[in-house]
Amino acid sequence: MTRSSRRLVSFVAAATVATTLAACGGDDSGGGGEGGSEGNEASDVGITEDTIKLGAHYPLTGVAAPGYSEIPTGVEAYFDFVNANGGVNGRQIEFVYRDDAYNPTNTSQVVNQLVLEDEVFAIMSGLGTPTHNAVTDFLNSEGVPDLFVSSGSRLWDDVEEKPYTFGWQPDYEIEGKIIGQYVAENFPDAKVGLFLQGDDFGEDGSAGARQYLEDQIVAEETYVPGNTDVRPQISALQAAGADLVLGFNVPSYTALSQLTALQLGYDPQWFYSNVGSDPELVGSLLARFSEGAVSDASLLDGVLTTEYIPTVDAPDNPWIELWNRVWDESGLEGELTNYRAYGMSQAYTMVQALQAAGQNPTRDDLVAAVEQAGSEWEGPGFAPFRYSEDRHAGYSGMLVSRIVGAGSEELTPVLVTDNGDAEIEESDAEPATPPENGIPDEEPIN
Amino acid sequence: MSDLQTPASPAGAGAASSDAPSTATAAANASSAQATGGRSLLPRNTLLRHLVVLVICAVGAVLLLESTDLGFNAQVGYVAFYAIAAGGLTVLTGLNGQISLGHGALMAVGGYTTALLLDADEPLPLIVIFLAAVALTSLVGAIVGVAAARLHGPYLAGATLALAVGLPGLALYYNEFLGGEQGLTVSTPDRPDWFTEIIRTLSGGSPSGVKWIAYISVACLLITYFLLANLMRSRVGRTWRAVRDQEVAAELAGINLGTWRVTAFIVSAAAAGLAGAVLALVVRLTAPTAFTIVLSLSLLTAIVIGGLGSLLGALIGSVLLVFLPRLLRDAGESLDMDAAQAAEISYVVYGVILVVVMLFAPAGLVGSIRLAWLKARARRAGARARG
């Protein structure tokens, strides 16, 4: 009931926006800003009558740059799209992002600069656990909203200590649980090996999976990021007789583990977490690491993984259609990739948050908007967000899929759960479709 | 006048194994001649002279911090920790001729010590924590120094490189205690009331945590440079130079090479420890990714580009390290590049600038200016003698 009525509201609102746009479409020469900014005030740092400034940090150079450096172009493309259609409450979004080379010292330096010199209204989509961890204290002590961190660490869901910080993607523990349950149900006789990154990513994932697989696990191997020789780990998994390997690792280690297993003649069923399974990126890494001996992602054929937002291998998905349209209109170089789709999905949530924060929001309004309305937002994500006044955790679930050729097939419905011993349930929410004009339309919370 | 001989024939007798640093630092060494030149307004006594400079710099620093915005204040903290570590490395490489690729790891020792001690329920006073960080890092420095004293050139570089690669791995191994990959967050110590009062009277503004940390960083920098400057001009500094330039002669003069090399390592490790402590406060996090070999190389870059053997050079090098990539990036962005291209280009241009400086000013920025000045003076003196 609520959903359909809300849909009606959004339809009417979308129609209104469209008519308004059509009405002021005549003067592209700059009058649009004035028309839209009626009643707009410079309500807080980073907000003027006709602009909102947002900041972000990403590894644009260095080891973590492949793939991840594409995220901000996706965010930017979507904001350009929104701006071209009148912005948020008549304000144009300015998105400033800077390189931290995945080094926390640089992250703190560039975020200092974004907050103190560029005077952004909020930070969004900051990427990486150790890197972003360096700035959450600062952002919270300065009262800067720190939305939608690009990492599945549970560090961002800490309302007491970090009231301004919010996660976005499903955290690694619930991902581990969903993977664990799927394996326990579908491969009850498998001897399971764990291949883990030696940080909270591997730890949380392992903790989640162990809730369902404790008896099946025969080996747990950890790699240290930066050490590219994974032969000891892979041979240990082989020696332990693991015939199904769960990998909580980043894309470069997916490629390394595949190549090493190929050399060792080891052929278990692989199951990589969402983070490490982008076929396109892993394919290009495979080609690079093997110096051309392996030319594409065909090694990944049949590998299991998880998904929580639509990916580019489903061109008929209405969200991917929208992202393709946005990307084409942006005029930016390159193609739509899963990393750009990820950035656009985050940007979509950000626009929802800005709309819900009201016409002249303060930083605290923005935080309140996510807490009060966030769990109701419909967007590209398969499962709802877990936001509330007590929780700052992102998406509550995902589905299990199998990589087939360049695409993937869904193996389960969307499964939702929460941290700790919360049950895993099938999501009863229908997948949302994007609004006609591609821009969300949320009611202000006050 | 014997000081002036060195720059006049930079290749020198060149007997020692470390030609490159001796050429590059010759100019820096000559600055004691500058003091005896007699035209300076500063007192002749070294300690007194450095005290006067310290006070002038302190006043300058306060003026700088109060006349600039918080964003700049924050950047000053980054310059400070690079400069403290680079100052220590100047003693080791510039004065004593030892190369270290492991100073980033020594900074990690100071940083983690600070993070752990600040994490206590009732943390010790900050000054005690800093001294503890310095003491522990000195101890590590002593151990490395003893091993390093027997090594030369590339072998020493290799040994210290192992330190840079190995030490951050400890944080991953002792995951529970040292926070693993995601590191230890550093809780900022509260700023005391007297500080708030002073800033209110100075500039009328209310001081934020950023400003408090900027002041701590600058204070640490000034104290470190004051101590190092005195040490460099003392008998200890002369001995280090003797060990660097003329090993055999120094040994014949009764100098124990090993002992003096170890001392140099300890002093520079102490500075690195303090730098790590300041880094922990400024960055608010100690994580292994912050202390990679890149950090050690950045420090070497700073002292080489600034001018080996000169503290001013180390400071200038650190300023460039913090501000140059940023200026280049902004320049790139103003040329309509996207952020990723600008970031990539800024590293390329940065590298090119380094190469150009090395080609045209092999004694570093400060060293080259001093050399030019000394040459001009020698010419004038020569002209006077003839006339």
XYZ file of C-alpha atoms in Angstrom, chain A residues 41-330:
290
model
C 19.616 30.052 1.041
C 23.210 29.325 1.851
C 22.132 27.127 4.745
C 25.460 25.582 5.771
C 29.094 25.192 4.751
C 29.306 23.994 1.160
C 25.765 25.055 0.252
C 25.066 28.242 -1.644
C 21.865 29.449 -3.236
C 22.591 27.426 -6.312
C 25.338 24.888 -5.551
C 26.061 21.986 -3.240
C 29.688 20.917 -2.953
C 30.516 17.281 -2.199
C 33.980 15.770 -1.741
C 35.519 12.307 -2.054
C 38.830 10.457 -1.993
C 39.837 7.522 -4.205
C 43.017 5.764 -5.262
C 43.443 7.337 -8.696
C 47.084 6.277 -8.869
C 49.022 3.334 -7.451
C 48.263 -0.329 -6.878
C 44.584 0.077 -6.010
C 43.814 2.340 -8.958
C 42.742 -0.277 -11.568
C 38.958 -0.455 -11.386
C 38.536 1.728 -8.319
C 39.665 4.871 -10.127
C 36.633 4.467 -12.410
C 34.142 4.862 -9.559
C 34.347 8.674 -9.364
C 33.727 9.013 -13.100
C 30.471 7.143 -12.582
C 29.509 9.398 -9.676
C 30.410 12.447 -11.708
C 28.453 11.287 -14.749
C 25.304 10.794 -12.701
C 25.633 14.167 -10.978
C 26.150 15.812 -14.384
C 22.961 14.113 -15.508
C 21.069 15.409 -12.465
C 22.550 18.882 -12.920
C 21.541 18.973 -16.554
C 17.996 18.257 -15.406
C 17.861 21.064 -12.878
C 19.946 19.699 -10.010
C 18.637 19.081 -6.500
C 16.163 21.739 -5.359
C 17.548 23.975 -8.076
C 21.113 23.547 -6.827
C 23.882 22.209 -9.019
C 26.019 19.496 -7.439
C 29.749 20.152 -7.519
C 31.672 16.938 -7.007
C 35.338 17.354 -6.042
C 37.427 14.204 -5.744
C 41.107 13.747 -5.050
C 43.749 11.068 -5.243
C 45.046 9.434 -2.071
C 46.996 6.621 -3.803
C 45.465 4.275 -1.182
C 47.764 5.690 1.506
C 46.057 6.859 4.726
C 48.553 9.704 5.181
C 47.490 11.095 1.816
C 43.833 10.440 2.594
C 43.952 12.537 5.737
C 45.782 15.240 3.830
C 43.309 15.436 0.938
C 40.268 15.180 3.209
C 41.644 17.995 5.370
C 41.899 19.985 2.184
C 38.380 19.073 1.042
C 36.853 20.034 4.382
C 38.966 23.028 5.409
C 39.887 24.591 2.070
C 37.321 23.452 -0.475
C 34.660 23.593 2.265
C 32.519 20.729 1.056
C 29.055 20.164 2.498
C 29.643 16.431 2.906
C 32.097 13.687 2.064
C 30.696 10.757 0.088
C 31.905 7.434 -1.239
C 35.379 7.632 0.367
C 37.109 4.430 -0.719
C 39.036 1.897 1.344
C 39.091 0.622 4.907
C 42.507 1.773 6.210
C 42.349 4.949 4.163
C 38.891 6.028 5.200
C 39.518 4.919 8.765
C 42.113 7.712 8.952
C 39.506 10.422 8.436
C 36.327 9.302 10.241
C 37.471 10.848 13.551
C 38.226 14.150 11.906
C 34.972 14.238 9.947
C 32.924 13.364 13.011
C 34.659 15.907 15.215
C 34.055 18.581 12.565
C 30.450 17.473 12.099
C 30.860 16.713 8.407
C 28.432 14.086 7.033
C 30.452 11.102 5.872
C 28.062 9.205 3.663
C 28.195 5.895 1.881
C 31.769 4.770 2.474
C 32.989 2.492 -0.335
C 33.984 -0.460 1.824
C 32.094 -3.276 3.471
C 33.863 -2.930 6.786
C 31.624 -2.785 9.838
C 33.574 0.231 11.088
C 31.082 2.610 9.485
C 28.128 1.367 11.506
C 28.989 2.943 14.859
C 26.344 5.510 15.770
C 27.779 6.214 19.220
C 31.339 7.011 18.164
C 30.766 8.099 14.584
C 27.320 9.656 14.301
C 28.137 11.262 10.934
C 29.497 8.143 9.192
C 27.334 5.768 7.117
C 28.134 2.571 5.256
C 26.522 1.767 1.919
C 27.297 -1.652 0.500
C 26.394 -4.873 2.356
C 29.029 -5.467 5.010
C 31.453 -8.371 4.688
C 29.942 -10.302 7.568
C 26.442 -10.567 6.099
C 28.017 -11.408 2.760
C 29.923 -14.209 4.507
C 26.713 -15.472 6.088
C 24.797 -15.552 2.804
C 27.689 -17.302 1.058
C 28.079 -19.729 3.972
C 24.441 -20.711 3.986
C 24.368 -21.184 0.209
C 27.392 -23.490 0.323
C 26.059 -25.448 3.310
C 22.756 -26.043 1.489
C 24.053 -26.717 -2.004
C 27.434 -28.324 -1.356
C 26.836 -30.165 1.933
C 29.675 -32.604 1.264
C 32.235 -30.112 0.044
C 35.479 -29.665 1.902
C 35.718 -25.911 2.136
C 38.924 -23.869 2.060
C 39.027 -20.174 2.901
C 41.307 -17.796 1.028
C 41.301 -14.543 2.992
C 42.781 -11.098 2.783
C 44.585 -10.487 6.064
C 42.403 -7.684 7.361
C 38.841 -7.092 8.511
C 37.576 -7.967 5.018
C 38.852 -11.532 5.357
C 38.050 -11.732 9.059
C 34.451 -10.541 8.844
C 33.788 -12.663 5.768
C 35.234 -15.714 7.456
C 33.273 -15.052 10.648
C 30.044 -14.872 8.641
C 30.759 -18.000 6.611
C 31.791 -20.000 9.682
C 28.330 -19.544 11.170
C 27.128 -22.056 8.582
C 30.237 -23.936 7.539
C 32.224 -24.515 10.720
C 32.233 -28.314 10.252
C 33.012 -28.211 6.551
C 36.048 -25.932 6.656
C 39.304 -27.852 6.207
C 41.765 -24.973 5.747
C 41.988 -21.235 6.211
C 44.746 -19.369 4.400
C 45.463 -15.663 4.694
C 47.454 -13.464 2.354
C 49.058 -10.130 3.145
C 48.020 -7.456 0.650
C 51.073 -6.404 -1.336
C 52.774 -9.795 -1.252
C 51.979 -11.145 -4.691
C 53.185 -14.713 -4.164
C 50.151 -16.766 -3.137
C 51.649 -20.148 -4.013
C 52.067 -21.186 -0.344
C 48.434 -20.418 0.403
C 47.005 -22.089 -2.691
C 49.136 -25.210 -2.264
C 48.105 -25.426 1.388
C 44.464 -25.352 0.310
C 45.218 -28.043 -2.246
C 47.079 -30.136 0.319
C 44.162 -29.886 2.756
C 41.937 -31.372 0.052
C 39.632 -28.378 -0.217
C 37.344 -28.885 -3.192
C 35.494 -25.595 -2.752
C 37.397 -22.405 -2.046
C 35.754 -19.243 -0.719
C 37.791 -16.165 -1.547
C 37.386 -12.949 0.399
C 39.978 -11.115 -1.628
C 40.398 -8.124 -3.954
C 40.382 -8.515 -7.781
C 44.150 -8.750 -8.242
C 44.229 -11.710 -5.851
C 41.393 -13.377 -7.735
C 43.641 -13.278 -10.785
C 46.707 -14.417 -8.798
C 44.847 -17.289 -7.132
C 43.466 -18.463 -10.510
C 46.866 -18.421 -12.168
C 48.563 -20.135 -9.238
C 45.887 -22.848 -9.109
C 46.327 -23.330 -12.861
C 50.062 -23.857 -12.365
C 49.463 -26.286 -9.519
C 46.847 -28.236 -11.466
C 44.354 -27.472 -8.707
C 40.747 -27.172 -9.811
C 38.285 -26.647 -6.964
C 34.921 -24.910 -7.236
C 35.746 -21.223 -6.638
C 33.421 -18.820 -4.869
C 34.654 -15.225 -4.750
C 32.988 -12.481 -2.745
C 31.509 -9.615 -4.709
C 34.592 -7.430 -4.156
C 36.921 -9.727 -6.062
C 34.742 -11.030 -8.848
C 34.397 -8.321 -11.502
C 34.964 -10.493 -14.614
C 36.111 -7.644 -16.813
C 38.745 -6.319 -14.427
C 39.891 -9.776 -13.355
C 40.123 -10.721 -17.038
C 42.389 -7.792 -17.807
C 44.495 -8.529 -14.710
C 44.773 -12.182 -15.744
C 46.025 -11.124 -19.155
C 48.546 -8.767 -17.577
C 49.838 -11.130 -14.856
C 50.136 -14.089 -17.209
C 51.779 -11.915 -19.876
C 49.126 -12.834 -22.372
C 49.040 -16.589 -21.748
C 45.522 -16.187 -20.398
C 43.724 -13.613 -22.466
C 40.369 -13.127 -20.770
C 38.119 -14.079 -17.912
C 37.286 -17.531 -19.303
C 39.031 -19.011 -16.243
C 36.221 -17.497 -14.212
C 33.524 -19.387 -16.113
C 31.455 -21.263 -13.556
C 32.812 -19.343 -10.585
C 30.230 -18.452 -7.935
C 29.850 -14.960 -6.548
C 27.323 -12.509 -5.105
C 25.590 -9.374 -6.394
C 23.730 -6.570 -4.671
C 23.324 -4.004 -7.459
C 22.689 -4.606 -11.175
C 25.836 -5.194 -13.215
C 26.624 -4.289 -16.795
C 26.310 -7.871 -18.026
C 22.530 -7.392 -17.855
C 21.980 -4.667 -20.469
C 18.197 -5.121 -20.284
C 18.022 -4.300 -16.607
C 16.235 -0.923 -16.402
C 18.928 0.456 -14.099
C 21.701 -0.545 -16.452
C 19.692 0.999 -19.285
C 19.555 4.207 -17.275
C 23.284 4.066 -16.429
C 24.076 3.532 -20.095
C 21.988 6.554 -21.011
C 23.680 8.621 -18.284
C 27.109 7.493 -19.397
C 26.451 8.233 -23.054
C 25.164 11.701 -22.196
C 28.153 12.437 -19.966
